[in-house]
């Protein structure tokens, strides 16, 4: 659970995203500590690290986990496109290149007609109200099979 309560003014779209990021980070820290118990720092970069709500909640997580949170200045927290491209350059330099994907089938789409049915297996109904407050439990998505 996110270590800091979100203000009601944050809105129903943004705080679940932060909650998700903080929870995934908490799990990542736990996993990393199994591999490296001496873990002392949490480094966050990229566009998400520019978000002040995310930064403050990750700081609370780092404090709780006795970690130093390392964040670049917001002006350096830019789009991840350059980082993805650089990671590709590094992989290529190490010989970790992967072959390109096969050509698209006739019609120009991967997966043929069945891909749409596969996407229908889970339908997520978005929250439709404006009264849910953080921590109320009303933010949970309703997931149902079929359709």
PDB file of C-alpha atoms in Angstrom:
ATOM      1  CA  UNK A   1       0.000   0.000   0.000  1.00  0.00           C
ATOM      2  CA  UNK A   2       1.186   3.497  -0.783  1.00  0.00           C
ATOM      3  CA  UNK A   3       2.897   4.888   2.322  1.00  0.00           C
ATOM      4  CA  UNK A   4       1.432   8.380   1.938  1.00  0.00           C
ATOM      5  CA  UNK A   5      -2.256   9.282   1.726  1.00  0.00           C
ATOM      6  CA  UNK A   6      -3.187  11.090  -1.462  1.00  0.00           C
ATOM      7  CA  UNK A   7      -5.133  14.345  -1.324  1.00  0.00           C
ATOM      8  CA  UNK A   8      -8.710  14.162  -2.587  1.00  0.00           C
ATOM      9  CA  UNK A   9      -7.879  16.856  -5.133  1.00  0.00           C
ATOM     10  CA  UNK A  10      -5.480  14.507  -6.891  1.00  0.00           C
ATOM     11  CA  UNK A  11      -8.322  12.892  -8.779  1.00  0.00           C
ATOM     12  CA  UNK A  12      -9.349   9.330  -9.376  1.00  0.00           C
ATOM     13  CA  UNK A  13      -7.049   8.719 -12.348  1.00  0.00           C
ATOM     14  CA  UNK A  14      -3.643   9.682 -11.031  1.00  0.00           C
ATOM     15  CA  UNK A  15      -3.423   8.266  -7.535  1.00  0.00           C
ATOM     16  CA  UNK A  16      -4.067   4.619  -8.522  1.00  0.00           C
ATOM     17  CA  UNK A  17      -1.165   4.947 -10.973  1.00  0.00           C
ATOM     18  CA  UNK A  18       1.110   6.190  -8.209  1.00  0.00           C
ATOM     19  CA  UNK A  19      -0.138   3.473  -5.887  1.00  0.00           C
ATOM     20  CA  UNK A  20       0.714   0.915  -8.564  1.00  0.00           C
ATOM     21  CA  UNK A  21       4.203   2.343  -9.137  1.00  0.00           C
ATOM     22  CA  UNK A  22       5.017   2.462  -5.436  1.00  0.00           C
ATOM     23  CA  UNK A  23       3.759  -1.088  -4.860  1.00  0.00           C
ATOM     24  CA  UNK A  24       5.747  -2.438  -7.823  1.00  0.00           C
ATOM     25  CA  UNK A  25       8.806  -0.596  -6.533  1.00  0.00           C
ATOM     26  CA  UNK A  26       8.293  -1.994  -3.027  1.00  0.00           C
ATOM     27  CA  UNK A  27       8.146  -5.510  -4.468  1.00  0.00           C
ATOM     28  CA  UNK A  28      11.228  -4.813  -6.569  1.00  0.00           C
ATOM     29  CA  UNK A  29      13.125  -3.646  -3.495  1.00  0.00           C
ATOM     30  CA  UNK A  30      12.132  -6.823  -1.630  1.00  0.00           C
ATOM     31  CA  UNK A  31      13.303  -8.973  -4.546  1.00  0.00           C
ATOM     32  CA  UNK A  32      16.549  -7.008  -4.914  1.00  0.00           C
ATOM     33  CA  UNK A  33      17.265  -7.398  -1.203  1.00  0.00           C
ATOM     34  CA  UNK A  34      17.047 -11.164  -1.569  1.00  0.00           C
ATOM     35  CA  UNK A  35      19.813 -10.959  -4.178  1.00  0.00           C
ATOM     36  CA  UNK A  36      21.784  -8.134  -2.561  1.00  0.00           C
ATOM     37  CA  UNK A  37      20.983  -7.649   1.149  1.00  0.00           C
ATOM     38  CA  UNK A  38      23.435  -4.747   1.253  1.00  0.00           C
ATOM     39  CA  UNK A  39      21.129  -2.659  -0.974  1.00  0.00           C
ATOM     40  CA  UNK A  40      21.330   0.963   0.182  1.00  0.00           C
ATOM     41  CA  UNK A  41      19.984   3.099  -2.676  1.00  0.00           C
ATOM     42  CA  UNK A  42      16.884   3.342  -4.831  1.00  0.00           C
ATOM     43  CA  UNK A  43      17.484   5.120  -8.148  1.00  0.00           C
ATOM     44  CA  UNK A  44      14.521   6.449 -10.117  1.00  0.00           C
ATOM     45  CA  UNK A  45      14.902   8.127 -13.508  1.00  0.00           C
ATOM     46  CA  UNK A  46      12.968   8.920 -16.644  1.00  0.00           C
ATOM     47  CA  UNK A  47       9.778  10.867 -17.166  1.00  0.00           C
ATOM     48  CA  UNK A  48       8.031   9.334 -14.171  1.00  0.00           C
ATOM     49  CA  UNK A  49      10.724  10.693 -11.865  1.00  0.00           C
ATOM     50  CA  UNK A  50       9.652  14.239 -12.774  1.00  0.00           C
ATOM     51  CA  UNK A  51       6.214  13.769 -11.178  1.00  0.00           C
ATOM     52  CA  UNK A  52       6.233  15.390  -7.733  1.00  0.00           C
ATOM     53  CA  UNK A  53       3.531  13.084  -6.326  1.00  0.00           C
ATOM     54  CA  UNK A  54       5.499  10.027  -7.441  1.00  0.00           C
ATOM     55  CA  UNK A  55       8.726  11.501  -6.063  1.00  0.00           C
ATOM     56  CA  UNK A  56       7.223  12.208  -2.639  1.00  0.00           C
ATOM     57  CA  UNK A  57       5.659   8.755  -2.376  1.00  0.00           C
ATOM     58  CA  UNK A  58       8.850   7.025  -3.472  1.00  0.00           C
ATOM     59  CA  UNK A  59      10.709   9.101  -0.871  1.00  0.00           C
ATOM     60  CA  UNK A  60       8.292   7.815   1.778  1.00  0.00           C
ATOM     61  CA  UNK A  61       8.887   4.255   0.558  1.00  0.00           C
ATOM     62  CA  UNK A  62      12.666   4.765   0.582  1.00  0.00           C
ATOM     63  CA  UNK A  63      12.482   6.142   4.126  1.00  0.00           C
ATOM     64  CA  UNK A  64      10.405   3.162   5.249  1.00  0.00           C
ATOM     65  CA  UNK A  65      12.886   0.754   3.635  1.00  0.00           C
ATOM     66  CA  UNK A  66      15.941   2.643   4.990  1.00  0.00           C
ATOM     67  CA  UNK A  67      17.140   3.454   1.482  1.00  0.00           C
ATOM     68  CA  UNK A  68      18.627   6.602   0.018  1.00  0.00           C
ATOM     69  CA  UNK A  69      16.408   7.775  -2.848  1.00  0.00           C
ATOM     70  CA  UNK A  70      18.517   9.010  -5.758  1.00  0.00           C
ATOM     71  CA  UNK A  71      16.617  11.246  -8.181  1.00  0.00           C
ATOM     72  CA  UNK A  72      18.038  13.384 -10.968  1.00  0.00           C
ATOM     73  CA  UNK A  73      16.876  17.002 -11.091  1.00  0.00           C
ATOM     74  CA  UNK A  74      13.474  17.261 -12.811  1.00  0.00           C
ATOM     75  CA  UNK A  75      15.022  18.946 -15.868  1.00  0.00           C
ATOM     76  CA  UNK A  76      16.911  15.693 -16.553  1.00  0.00           C
ATOM     77  CA  UNK A  77      13.819  13.507 -16.123  1.00  0.00           C
ATOM     78  CA  UNK A  78      12.782  13.384 -19.744  1.00  0.00           C
ATOM     79  CA  UNK A  79      11.054  11.029 -22.120  1.00  0.00           C
ATOM     80  CA  UNK A  80      12.318   7.465 -21.972  1.00  0.00           C
ATOM     81  CA  UNK A  81      12.782   7.243 -25.750  1.00  0.00           C
ATOM     82  CA  UNK A  82      16.460   8.165 -25.556  1.00  0.00           C
ATOM     83  CA  UNK A  83      17.027   5.695 -22.717  1.00  0.00           C
ATOM     84  CA  UNK A  84      15.354   2.913 -24.711  1.00  0.00           C
ATOM     85  CA  UNK A  85      17.489   3.744 -27.748  1.00  0.00           C
ATOM     86  CA  UNK A  86      20.648   3.815 -25.612  1.00  0.00           C
ATOM     87  CA  UNK A  87      19.754   0.453 -24.077  1.00  0.00           C
ATOM     88  CA  UNK A  88      19.466  -0.879 -27.639  1.00  0.00           C
ATOM     89  CA  UNK A  89      22.927   0.468 -28.479  1.00  0.00           C
ATOM     90  CA  UNK A  90      24.362  -1.177 -25.362  1.00  0.00           C
ATOM     91  CA  UNK A  91      22.690  -4.513 -26.192  1.00  0.00           C
ATOM     92  CA  UNK A  92      24.010  -4.356 -29.755  1.00  0.00           C
ATOM     93  CA  UNK A  93      27.540  -3.579 -28.507  1.00  0.00           C
ATOM     94  CA  UNK A  94      27.381  -6.617 -26.199  1.00  0.00           C
ATOM     95  CA  UNK A  95      26.201  -8.854 -29.038  1.00  0.00           C
ATOM     96  CA  UNK A  96      22.742  -9.260 -27.542  1.00  0.00           C
ATOM     97  CA  UNK A  97      20.973  -8.166 -30.714  1.00  0.00           C
ATOM     98  CA  UNK A  98      17.735  -9.922 -31.558  1.00  0.00           C
ATOM     99  CA  UNK A  99      16.468 -10.681 -35.047  1.00  0.00           C
ATOM    100  CA  UNK A 100      13.719  -8.398 -36.317  1.00  0.00           C
ATOM    101  CA  UNK A 101      10.145  -9.638 -35.974  1.00  0.00           C
ATOM    102  CA  UNK A 102       8.665 -11.565 -38.908  1.00  0.00           C
ATOM    103  CA  UNK A 103       6.928  -9.549 -41.611  1.00  0.00           C
ATOM    104  CA  UNK A 104       3.332  -8.564 -41.020  1.00  0.00           C
ATOM    105  CA  UNK A 105       0.739 -10.915 -42.504  1.00  0.00           C
ATOM    106  CA  UNK A 106      -1.321  -9.783 -45.446  1.00  0.00           C
ATOM    107  CA  UNK A 107      -3.655  -7.103 -44.156  1.00  0.00           C
ATOM    108  CA  UNK A 108      -0.925  -5.429 -42.111  1.00  0.00           C
ATOM    109  CA  UNK A 109      -1.780  -6.657 -38.584  1.00  0.00           C
ATOM    110  CA  UNK A 110      -0.136  -9.163 -36.316  1.00  0.00           C
ATOM    111  CA  UNK A 111      -2.289 -11.824 -34.761  1.00  0.00           C
ATOM    112  CA  UNK A 112      -4.881 -12.049 -37.507  1.00  0.00           C
ATOM    113  CA  UNK A 113      -8.561 -11.902 -36.589  1.00  0.00           C
ATOM    114  CA  UNK A 114      -8.104 -13.793 -33.306  1.00  0.00           C
ATOM    115  CA  UNK A 115      -6.211 -11.010 -31.551  1.00  0.00           C
ATOM    116  CA  UNK A 116      -9.398  -9.035 -31.007  1.00  0.00           C
ATOM    117  CA  UNK A 117     -11.066 -11.996 -29.315  1.00  0.00           C
ATOM    118  CA  UNK A 118      -8.014 -12.465 -27.104  1.00  0.00           C
ATOM    119  CA  UNK A 119      -8.335  -8.846 -25.977  1.00  0.00           C
ATOM    120  CA  UNK A 120     -11.972  -9.414 -25.074  1.00  0.00           C
ATOM    121  CA  UNK A 121     -11.123 -12.161 -22.582  1.00  0.00           C
ATOM    122  CA  UNK A 122     -10.692  -9.529 -19.876  1.00  0.00           C
ATOM    123  CA  UNK A 123     -12.712  -6.361 -19.945  1.00  0.00           C
ATOM    124  CA  UNK A 124     -11.917  -3.658 -17.503  1.00  0.00           C
ATOM    125  CA  UNK A 125     -14.748  -1.374 -16.527  1.00  0.00           C
ATOM    126  CA  UNK A 126     -13.482   2.015 -15.535  1.00  0.00           C
ATOM    127  CA  UNK A 127     -14.644   3.680 -12.404  1.00  0.00           C
ATOM    128  CA  UNK A 128     -17.529   5.926 -13.436  1.00  0.00           C
ATOM    129  CA  UNK A 129     -18.057   8.204 -10.435  1.00  0.00           C
ATOM    130  CA  UNK A 130     -16.396  11.136  -8.830  1.00  0.00           C
ATOM    131  CA  UNK A 131     -17.009  10.385  -5.183  1.00  0.00           C
ATOM    132  CA  UNK A 132     -14.347   7.764  -4.430  1.00  0.00           C
ATOM    133  CA  UNK A 133     -11.634   8.990  -2.115  1.00  0.00           C
ATOM    134  CA  UNK A 134      -8.177   7.471  -1.854  1.00  0.00           C
ATOM    135  CA  UNK A 135      -8.161   4.610   0.590  1.00  0.00           C
ATOM    136  CA  UNK A 136     -11.920   4.084   0.312  1.00  0.00           C
ATOM    137  CA  UNK A 137     -11.528   0.846  -1.637  1.00  0.00           C
ATOM    138  CA  UNK A 138     -13.815   2.223  -4.339  1.00  0.00           C
ATOM    139  CA  UNK A 139     -10.914   2.596  -6.747  1.00  0.00           C
ATOM    140  CA  UNK A 140     -10.724  -1.127  -7.468  1.00  0.00           C
ATOM    141  CA  UNK A 141     -11.308  -2.094 -11.065  1.00  0.00           C
ATOM    142  CA  UNK A 142     -14.076  -4.521 -11.887  1.00  0.00           C
ATOM    143  CA  UNK A 143     -12.625  -7.267 -14.066  1.00  0.00           C
ATOM    144  CA  UNK A 144     -14.891  -9.808 -15.672  1.00  0.00           C
ATOM    145  CA  UNK A 145     -14.240 -12.571 -18.180  1.00  0.00           C
ATOM    146  CA  UNK A 146     -15.862 -12.936 -21.541  1.00  0.00           C
ATOM    147  CA  UNK A 147     -17.943 -10.583 -23.658  1.00  0.00           C
TER     148      UNK A 147
END
